[in-house]
PDB file of C-alpha atoms in Angstrom:
ATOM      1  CA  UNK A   1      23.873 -36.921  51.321  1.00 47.00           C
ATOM      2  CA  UNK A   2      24.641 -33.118  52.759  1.00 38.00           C
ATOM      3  CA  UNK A   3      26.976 -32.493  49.988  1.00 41.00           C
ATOM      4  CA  UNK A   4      24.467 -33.591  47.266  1.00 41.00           C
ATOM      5  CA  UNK A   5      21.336 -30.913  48.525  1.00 37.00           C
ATOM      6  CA  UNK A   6      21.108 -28.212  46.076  1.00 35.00           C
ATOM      7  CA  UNK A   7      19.657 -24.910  47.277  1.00 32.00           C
ATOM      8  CA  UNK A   8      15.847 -25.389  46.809  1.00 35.00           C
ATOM      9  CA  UNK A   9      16.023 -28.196  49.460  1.00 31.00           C
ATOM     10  CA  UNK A  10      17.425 -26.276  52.795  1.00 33.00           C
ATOM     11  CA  UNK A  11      14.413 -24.903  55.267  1.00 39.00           C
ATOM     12  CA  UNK A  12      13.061 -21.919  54.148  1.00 41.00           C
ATOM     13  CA  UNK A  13      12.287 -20.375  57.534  1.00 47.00           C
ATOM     14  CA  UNK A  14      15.877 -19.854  58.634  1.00 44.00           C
ATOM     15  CA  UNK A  15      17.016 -16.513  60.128  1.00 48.00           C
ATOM     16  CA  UNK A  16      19.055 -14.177  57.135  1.00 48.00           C
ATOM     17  CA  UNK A  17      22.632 -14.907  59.528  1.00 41.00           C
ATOM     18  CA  UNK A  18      21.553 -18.619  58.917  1.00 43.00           C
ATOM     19  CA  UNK A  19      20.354 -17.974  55.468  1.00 47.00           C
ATOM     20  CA  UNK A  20      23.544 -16.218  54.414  1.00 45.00           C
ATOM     21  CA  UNK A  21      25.549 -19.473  55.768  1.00 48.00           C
ATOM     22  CA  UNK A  22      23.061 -22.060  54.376  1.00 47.00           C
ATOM     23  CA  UNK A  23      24.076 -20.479  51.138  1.00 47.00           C
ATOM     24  CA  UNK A  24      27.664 -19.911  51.449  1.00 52.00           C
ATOM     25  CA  UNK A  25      27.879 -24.080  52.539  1.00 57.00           C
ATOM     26  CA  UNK A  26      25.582 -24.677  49.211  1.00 60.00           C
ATOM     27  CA  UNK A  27      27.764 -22.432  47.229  1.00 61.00           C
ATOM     28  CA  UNK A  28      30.678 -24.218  48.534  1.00 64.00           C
ATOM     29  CA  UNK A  29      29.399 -27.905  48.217  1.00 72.00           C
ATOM     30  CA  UNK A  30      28.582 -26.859  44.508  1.00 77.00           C
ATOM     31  CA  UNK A  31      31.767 -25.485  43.698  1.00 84.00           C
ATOM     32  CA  UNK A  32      33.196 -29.117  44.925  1.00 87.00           C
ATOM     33  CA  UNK A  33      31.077 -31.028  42.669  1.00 88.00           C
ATOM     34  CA  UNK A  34      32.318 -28.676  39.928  1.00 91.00           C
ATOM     35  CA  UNK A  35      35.879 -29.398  40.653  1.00 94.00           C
ATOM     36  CA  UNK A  36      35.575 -32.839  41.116  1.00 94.00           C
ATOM     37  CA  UNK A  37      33.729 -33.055  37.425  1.00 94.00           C
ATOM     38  CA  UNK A  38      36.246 -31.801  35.176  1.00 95.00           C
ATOM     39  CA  UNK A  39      37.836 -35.204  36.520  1.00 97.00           C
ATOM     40  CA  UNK A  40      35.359 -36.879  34.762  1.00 97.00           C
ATOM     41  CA  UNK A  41      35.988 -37.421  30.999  1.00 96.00           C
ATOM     42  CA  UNK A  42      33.305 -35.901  28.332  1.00 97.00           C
ATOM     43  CA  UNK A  43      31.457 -39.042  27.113  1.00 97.00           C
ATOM     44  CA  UNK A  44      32.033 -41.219  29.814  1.00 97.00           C
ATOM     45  CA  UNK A  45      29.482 -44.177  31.019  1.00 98.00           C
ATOM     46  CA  UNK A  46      29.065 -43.073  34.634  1.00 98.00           C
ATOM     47  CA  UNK A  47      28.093 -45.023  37.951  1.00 97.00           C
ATOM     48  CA  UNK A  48      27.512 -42.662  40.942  1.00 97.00           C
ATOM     49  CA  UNK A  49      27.631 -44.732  44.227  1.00 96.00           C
ATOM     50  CA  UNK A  50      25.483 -42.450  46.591  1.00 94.00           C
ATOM     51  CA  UNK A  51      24.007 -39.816  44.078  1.00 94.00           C
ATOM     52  CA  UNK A  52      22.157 -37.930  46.679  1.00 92.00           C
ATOM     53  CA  UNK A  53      19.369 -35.954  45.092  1.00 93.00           C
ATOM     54  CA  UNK A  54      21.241 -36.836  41.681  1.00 94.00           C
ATOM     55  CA  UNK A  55      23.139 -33.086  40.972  1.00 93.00           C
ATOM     56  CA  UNK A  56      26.512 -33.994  39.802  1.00 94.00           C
ATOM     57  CA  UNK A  57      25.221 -37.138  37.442  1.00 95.00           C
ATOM     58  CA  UNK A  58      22.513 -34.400  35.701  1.00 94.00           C
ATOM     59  CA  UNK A  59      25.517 -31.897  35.708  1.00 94.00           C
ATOM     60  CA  UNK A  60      27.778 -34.931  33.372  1.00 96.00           C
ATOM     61  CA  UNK A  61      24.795 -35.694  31.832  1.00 95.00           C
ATOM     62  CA  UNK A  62      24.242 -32.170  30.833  1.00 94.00           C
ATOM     63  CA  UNK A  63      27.119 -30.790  29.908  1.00 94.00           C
ATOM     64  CA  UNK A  64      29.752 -33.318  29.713  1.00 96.00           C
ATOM     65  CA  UNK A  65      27.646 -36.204  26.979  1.00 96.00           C
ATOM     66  CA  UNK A  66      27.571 -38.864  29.981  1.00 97.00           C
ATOM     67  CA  UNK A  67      25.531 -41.857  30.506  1.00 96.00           C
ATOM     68  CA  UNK A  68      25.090 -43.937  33.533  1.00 94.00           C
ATOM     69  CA  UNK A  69      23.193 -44.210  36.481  1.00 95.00           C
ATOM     70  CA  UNK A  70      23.157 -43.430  40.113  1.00 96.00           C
ATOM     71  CA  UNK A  71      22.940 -45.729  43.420  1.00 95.00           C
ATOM     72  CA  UNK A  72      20.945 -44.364  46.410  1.00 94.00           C
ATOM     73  CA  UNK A  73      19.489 -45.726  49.433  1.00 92.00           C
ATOM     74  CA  UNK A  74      17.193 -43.033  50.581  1.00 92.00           C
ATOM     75  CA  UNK A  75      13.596 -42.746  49.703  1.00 93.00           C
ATOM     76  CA  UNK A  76      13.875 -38.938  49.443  1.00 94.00           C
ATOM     77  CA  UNK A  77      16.625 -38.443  47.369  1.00 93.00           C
ATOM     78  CA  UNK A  78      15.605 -41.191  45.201  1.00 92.00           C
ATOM     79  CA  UNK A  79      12.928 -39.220  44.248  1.00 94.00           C
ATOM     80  CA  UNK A  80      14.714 -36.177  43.470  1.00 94.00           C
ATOM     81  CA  UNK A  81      17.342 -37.628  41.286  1.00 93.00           C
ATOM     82  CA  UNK A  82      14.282 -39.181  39.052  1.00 94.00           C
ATOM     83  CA  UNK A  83      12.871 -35.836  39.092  1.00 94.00           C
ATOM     84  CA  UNK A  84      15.975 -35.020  37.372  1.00 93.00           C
ATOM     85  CA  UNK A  85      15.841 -37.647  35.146  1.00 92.00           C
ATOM     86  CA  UNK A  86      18.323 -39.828  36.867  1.00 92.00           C
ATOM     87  CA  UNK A  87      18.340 -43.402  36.345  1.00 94.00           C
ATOM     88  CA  UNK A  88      18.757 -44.525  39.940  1.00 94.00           C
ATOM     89  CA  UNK A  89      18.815 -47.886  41.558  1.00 94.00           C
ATOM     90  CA  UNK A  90      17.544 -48.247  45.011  1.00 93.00           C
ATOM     91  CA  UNK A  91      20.723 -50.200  46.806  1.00 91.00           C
ATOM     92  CA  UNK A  92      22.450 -51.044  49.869  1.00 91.00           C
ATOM     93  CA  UNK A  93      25.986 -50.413  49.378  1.00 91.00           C
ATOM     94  CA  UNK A  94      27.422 -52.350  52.118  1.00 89.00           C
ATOM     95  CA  UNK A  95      25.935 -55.688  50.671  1.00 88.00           C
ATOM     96  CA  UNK A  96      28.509 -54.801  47.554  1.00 88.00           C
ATOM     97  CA  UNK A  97      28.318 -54.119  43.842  1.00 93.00           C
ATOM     98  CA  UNK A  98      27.842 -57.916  42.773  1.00 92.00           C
ATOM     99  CA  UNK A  99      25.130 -57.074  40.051  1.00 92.00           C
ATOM    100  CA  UNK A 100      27.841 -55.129  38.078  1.00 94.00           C
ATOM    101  CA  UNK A 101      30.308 -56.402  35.463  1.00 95.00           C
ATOM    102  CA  UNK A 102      34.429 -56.109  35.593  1.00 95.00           C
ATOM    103  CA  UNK A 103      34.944 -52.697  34.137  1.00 95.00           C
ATOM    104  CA  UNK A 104      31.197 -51.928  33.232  1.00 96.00           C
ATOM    105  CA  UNK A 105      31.503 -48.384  33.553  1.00 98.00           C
ATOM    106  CA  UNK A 106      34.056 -45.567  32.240  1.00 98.00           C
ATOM    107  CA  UNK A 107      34.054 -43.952  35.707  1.00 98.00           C
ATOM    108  CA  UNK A 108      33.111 -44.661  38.821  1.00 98.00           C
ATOM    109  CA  UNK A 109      32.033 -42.003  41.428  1.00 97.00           C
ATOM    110  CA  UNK A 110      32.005 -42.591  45.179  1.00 95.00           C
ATOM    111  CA  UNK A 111      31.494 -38.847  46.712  1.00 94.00           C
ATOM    112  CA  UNK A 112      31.588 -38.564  50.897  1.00 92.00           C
ATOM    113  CA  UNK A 113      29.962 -42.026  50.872  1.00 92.00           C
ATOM    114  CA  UNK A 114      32.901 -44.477  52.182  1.00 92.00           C
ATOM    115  CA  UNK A 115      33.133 -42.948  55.329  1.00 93.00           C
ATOM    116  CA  UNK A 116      29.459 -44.108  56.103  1.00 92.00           C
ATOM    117  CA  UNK A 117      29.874 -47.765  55.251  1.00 93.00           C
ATOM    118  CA  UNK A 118      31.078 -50.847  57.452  1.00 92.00           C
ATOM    119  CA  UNK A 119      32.462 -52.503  54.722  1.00 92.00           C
ATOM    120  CA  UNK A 120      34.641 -49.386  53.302  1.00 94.00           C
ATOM    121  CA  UNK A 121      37.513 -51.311  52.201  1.00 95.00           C
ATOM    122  CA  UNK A 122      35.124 -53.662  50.101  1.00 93.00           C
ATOM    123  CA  UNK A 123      33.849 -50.658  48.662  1.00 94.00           C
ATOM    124  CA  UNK A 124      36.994 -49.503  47.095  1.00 95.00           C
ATOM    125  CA  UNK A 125      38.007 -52.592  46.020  1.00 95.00           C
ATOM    126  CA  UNK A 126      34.725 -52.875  44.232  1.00 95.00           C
ATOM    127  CA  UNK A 127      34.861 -49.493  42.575  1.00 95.00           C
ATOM    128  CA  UNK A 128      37.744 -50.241  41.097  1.00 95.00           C
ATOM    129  CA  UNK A 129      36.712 -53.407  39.769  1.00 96.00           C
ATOM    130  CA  UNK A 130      33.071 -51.972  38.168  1.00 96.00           C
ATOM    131  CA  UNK A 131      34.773 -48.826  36.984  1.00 97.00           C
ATOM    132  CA  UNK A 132      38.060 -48.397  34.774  1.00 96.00           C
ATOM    133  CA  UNK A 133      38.564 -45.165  36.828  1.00 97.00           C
ATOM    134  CA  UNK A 134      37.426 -44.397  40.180  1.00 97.00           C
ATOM    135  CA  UNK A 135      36.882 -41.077  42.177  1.00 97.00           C
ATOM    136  CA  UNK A 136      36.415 -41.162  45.976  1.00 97.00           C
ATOM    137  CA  UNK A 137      36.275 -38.329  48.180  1.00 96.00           C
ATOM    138  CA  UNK A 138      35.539 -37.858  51.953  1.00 96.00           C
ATOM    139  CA  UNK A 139      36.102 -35.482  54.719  1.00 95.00           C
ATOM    140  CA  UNK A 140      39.900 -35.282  55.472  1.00 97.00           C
ATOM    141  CA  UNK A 141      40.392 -35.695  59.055  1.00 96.00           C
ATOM    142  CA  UNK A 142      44.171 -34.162  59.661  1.00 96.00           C
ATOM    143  CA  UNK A 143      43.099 -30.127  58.137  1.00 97.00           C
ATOM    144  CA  UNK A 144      44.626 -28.381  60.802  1.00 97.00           C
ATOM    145  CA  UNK A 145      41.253 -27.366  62.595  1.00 96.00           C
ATOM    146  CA  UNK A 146      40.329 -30.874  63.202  1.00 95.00           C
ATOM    147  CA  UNK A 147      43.606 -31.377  64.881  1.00 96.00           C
ATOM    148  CA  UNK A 148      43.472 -28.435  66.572  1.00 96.00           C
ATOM    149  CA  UNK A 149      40.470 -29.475  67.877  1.00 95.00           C
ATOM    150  CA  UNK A 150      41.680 -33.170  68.944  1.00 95.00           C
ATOM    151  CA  UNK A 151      44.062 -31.296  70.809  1.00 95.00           C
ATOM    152  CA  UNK A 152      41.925 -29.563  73.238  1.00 95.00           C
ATOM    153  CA  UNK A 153      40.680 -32.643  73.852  1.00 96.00           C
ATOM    154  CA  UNK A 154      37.662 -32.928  71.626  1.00 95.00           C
ATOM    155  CA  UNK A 155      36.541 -34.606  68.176  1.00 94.00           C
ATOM    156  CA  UNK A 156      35.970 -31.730  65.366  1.00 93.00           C
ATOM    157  CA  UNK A 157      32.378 -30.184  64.289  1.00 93.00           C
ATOM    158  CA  UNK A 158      33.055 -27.977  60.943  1.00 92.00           C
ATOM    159  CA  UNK A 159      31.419 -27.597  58.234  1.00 89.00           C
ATOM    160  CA  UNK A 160      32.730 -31.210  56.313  1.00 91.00           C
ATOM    161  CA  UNK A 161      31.923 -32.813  59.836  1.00 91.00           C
ATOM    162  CA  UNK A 162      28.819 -30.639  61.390  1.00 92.00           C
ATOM    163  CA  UNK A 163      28.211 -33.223  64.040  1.00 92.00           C
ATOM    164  CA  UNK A 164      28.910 -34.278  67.348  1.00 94.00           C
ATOM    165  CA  UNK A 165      30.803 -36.980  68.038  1.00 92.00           C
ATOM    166  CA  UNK A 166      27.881 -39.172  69.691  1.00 93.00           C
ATOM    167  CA  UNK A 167      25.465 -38.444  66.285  1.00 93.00           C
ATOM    168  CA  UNK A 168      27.598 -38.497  63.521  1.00 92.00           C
ATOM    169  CA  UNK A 169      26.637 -41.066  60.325  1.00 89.00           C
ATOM    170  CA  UNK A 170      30.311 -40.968  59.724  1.00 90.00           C
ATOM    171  CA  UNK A 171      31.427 -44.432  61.154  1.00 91.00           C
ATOM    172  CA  UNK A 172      35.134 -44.160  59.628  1.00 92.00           C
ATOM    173  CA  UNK A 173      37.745 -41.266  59.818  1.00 92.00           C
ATOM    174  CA  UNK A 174      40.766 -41.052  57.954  1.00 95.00           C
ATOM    175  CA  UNK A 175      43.212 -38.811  56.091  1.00 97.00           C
ATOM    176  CA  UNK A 176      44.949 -38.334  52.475  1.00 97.00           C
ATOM    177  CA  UNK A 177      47.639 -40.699  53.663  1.00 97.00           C
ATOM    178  CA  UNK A 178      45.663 -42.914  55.126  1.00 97.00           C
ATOM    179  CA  UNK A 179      43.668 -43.639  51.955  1.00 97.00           C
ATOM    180  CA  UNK A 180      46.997 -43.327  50.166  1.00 96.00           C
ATOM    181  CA  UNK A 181      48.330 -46.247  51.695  1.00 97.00           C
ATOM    182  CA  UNK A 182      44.683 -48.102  51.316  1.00 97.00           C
ATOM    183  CA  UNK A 183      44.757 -47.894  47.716  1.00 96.00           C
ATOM    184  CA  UNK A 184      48.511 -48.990  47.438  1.00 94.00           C
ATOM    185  CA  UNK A 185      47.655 -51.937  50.198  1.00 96.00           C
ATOM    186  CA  UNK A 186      44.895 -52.935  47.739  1.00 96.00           C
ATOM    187  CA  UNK A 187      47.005 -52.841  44.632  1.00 96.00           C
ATOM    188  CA  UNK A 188      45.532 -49.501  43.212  1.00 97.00           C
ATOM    189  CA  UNK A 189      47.115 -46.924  41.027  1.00 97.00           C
ATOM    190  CA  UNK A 190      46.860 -43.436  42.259  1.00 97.00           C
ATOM    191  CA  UNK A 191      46.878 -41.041  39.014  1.00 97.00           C
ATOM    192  CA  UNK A 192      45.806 -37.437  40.574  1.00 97.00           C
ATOM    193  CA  UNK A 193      45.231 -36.832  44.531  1.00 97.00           C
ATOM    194  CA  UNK A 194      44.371 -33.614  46.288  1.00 97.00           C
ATOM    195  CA  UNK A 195      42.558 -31.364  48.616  1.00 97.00           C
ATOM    196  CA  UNK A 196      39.246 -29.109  48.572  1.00 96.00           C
ATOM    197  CA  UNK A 197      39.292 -26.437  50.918  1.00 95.00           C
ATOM    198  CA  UNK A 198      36.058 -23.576  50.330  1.00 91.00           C
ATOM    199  CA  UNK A 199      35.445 -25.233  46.767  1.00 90.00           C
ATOM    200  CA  UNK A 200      39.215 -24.726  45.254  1.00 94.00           C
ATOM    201  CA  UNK A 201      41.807 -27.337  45.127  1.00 96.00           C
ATOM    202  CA  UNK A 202      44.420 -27.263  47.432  1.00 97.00           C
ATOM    203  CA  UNK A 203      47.892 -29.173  46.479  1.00 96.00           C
ATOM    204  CA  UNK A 204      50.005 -27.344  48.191  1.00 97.00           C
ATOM    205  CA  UNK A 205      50.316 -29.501  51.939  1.00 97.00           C
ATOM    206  CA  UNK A 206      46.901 -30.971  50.777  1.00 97.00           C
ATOM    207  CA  UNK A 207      46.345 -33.340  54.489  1.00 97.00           C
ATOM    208  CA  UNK A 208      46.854 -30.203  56.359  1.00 97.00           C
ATOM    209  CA  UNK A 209      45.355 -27.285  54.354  1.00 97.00           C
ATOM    210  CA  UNK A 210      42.531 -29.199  53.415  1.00 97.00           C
ATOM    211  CA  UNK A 211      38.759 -30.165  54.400  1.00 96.00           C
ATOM    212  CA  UNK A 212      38.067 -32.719  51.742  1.00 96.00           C
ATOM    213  CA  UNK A 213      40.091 -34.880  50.314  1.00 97.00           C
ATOM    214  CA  UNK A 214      39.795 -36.211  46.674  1.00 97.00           C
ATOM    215  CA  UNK A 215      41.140 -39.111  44.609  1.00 97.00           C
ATOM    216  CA  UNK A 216      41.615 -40.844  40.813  1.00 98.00           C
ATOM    217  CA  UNK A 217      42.652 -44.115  40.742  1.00 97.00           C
ATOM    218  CA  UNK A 218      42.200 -47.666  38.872  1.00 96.00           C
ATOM    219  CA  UNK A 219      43.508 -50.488  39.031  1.00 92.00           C
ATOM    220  CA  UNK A 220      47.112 -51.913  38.494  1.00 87.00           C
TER     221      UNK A 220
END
């Protein structure tokens, strides 16, 4: 996953302009994980549905005492989160999290991943179920510029969503209500919601002034 690639992994041959905004985006992406870490209690046994290349679970491992492991599909980044020591499972998250326990883990992480599945719904249901506490965020699809955009007439490229409409791997869209109302509908506690915008927290109008949008919950 984009928001997962840490610095060493962008192309090396890009122009300084591109350079300077390659870094600014990994700057930015890092500064998210950050945020969304101090969510994560010291200690805590951690399942990270997703993990990319495996940088926030090293980060909890590191400097927070956490355990856990990560779930990743791709060959590539499997082999960068064991590089980092990860435990990593090789999985298919739309075919569910059957192999895992009622309330195996302290905290469950599911980080610009439900957007890409079929079976998102399922998903949430089943984080909360593996994981006393669960943490989803995804790109938030009412920030301003994406309805700006939509009102011209055509579907949003930004930095959260950098692709065009007919070759995006984002297969769902929704909003901070939307996924309010989700996690009510599916008898889930909300205990903190809000918005990243450029690696800060936004709170303040969080579906309109933000990019991202972020979530704690568990179950009722």
């Amino acid at each position: 996953k984009c928001h997962r690639q840490a610095l060493a992994f962008l192309e090396p041959k890009l122009s300084p302009l591109s350079q300077r905004g390659a870094y600014s985006a990994a700057m930015t992406q890092r500064r998210d994980l950050e945020v969304i870490a101090d969510l994560v209690p010291a200690g805590s046994r951690v399942l990270d549905l997703g993990c990319g290349s495996g940088e926030l679970l090293a980060h909890l491992v590191e400097h927070k005492g956490c355990s856990g492991y990560g779930v990743e599909i791709d060959d590539t980044n499997l082999r960068a989160a064991m590089a980092r020591g990860i435990d990593v499972l090789q999985l298919n998250l739309e075919e569910g999290l059957a192999m895992f326990g009622d309330a195996s883990f302290d905290v469950v992480l599911q980080l610009d991943t439900l957007q890409h599945l079929r079976n998102a719904e399922k998903m949430l249901v089943e984080t909360a179920r593996v994981g006393r506490i669960g943490i989803v965020s995804f790109p938030n699809f009412a920030h301003w510029p994406n309805r700006l955009a939509v009102m011209r007439g055509r579907m949003p490229v930004t930095k959260v969503l950098p692709y065009q409409w007919y070759d995006t791997p984002n297969i769902r869209v929704g909003t901070l209500t939307d996924f309010d109302v989700l996690a009510r509908k599916n008898g889930l506690s909300i205990l903190d919601s809000f918005g990243l915008r450029d690696g800060k927290p936004v709170r303040f109008w969080p579906n309109a002034r933000a990019s991202v949008a972020v979530f704690k919950f568990e179950r009722r």
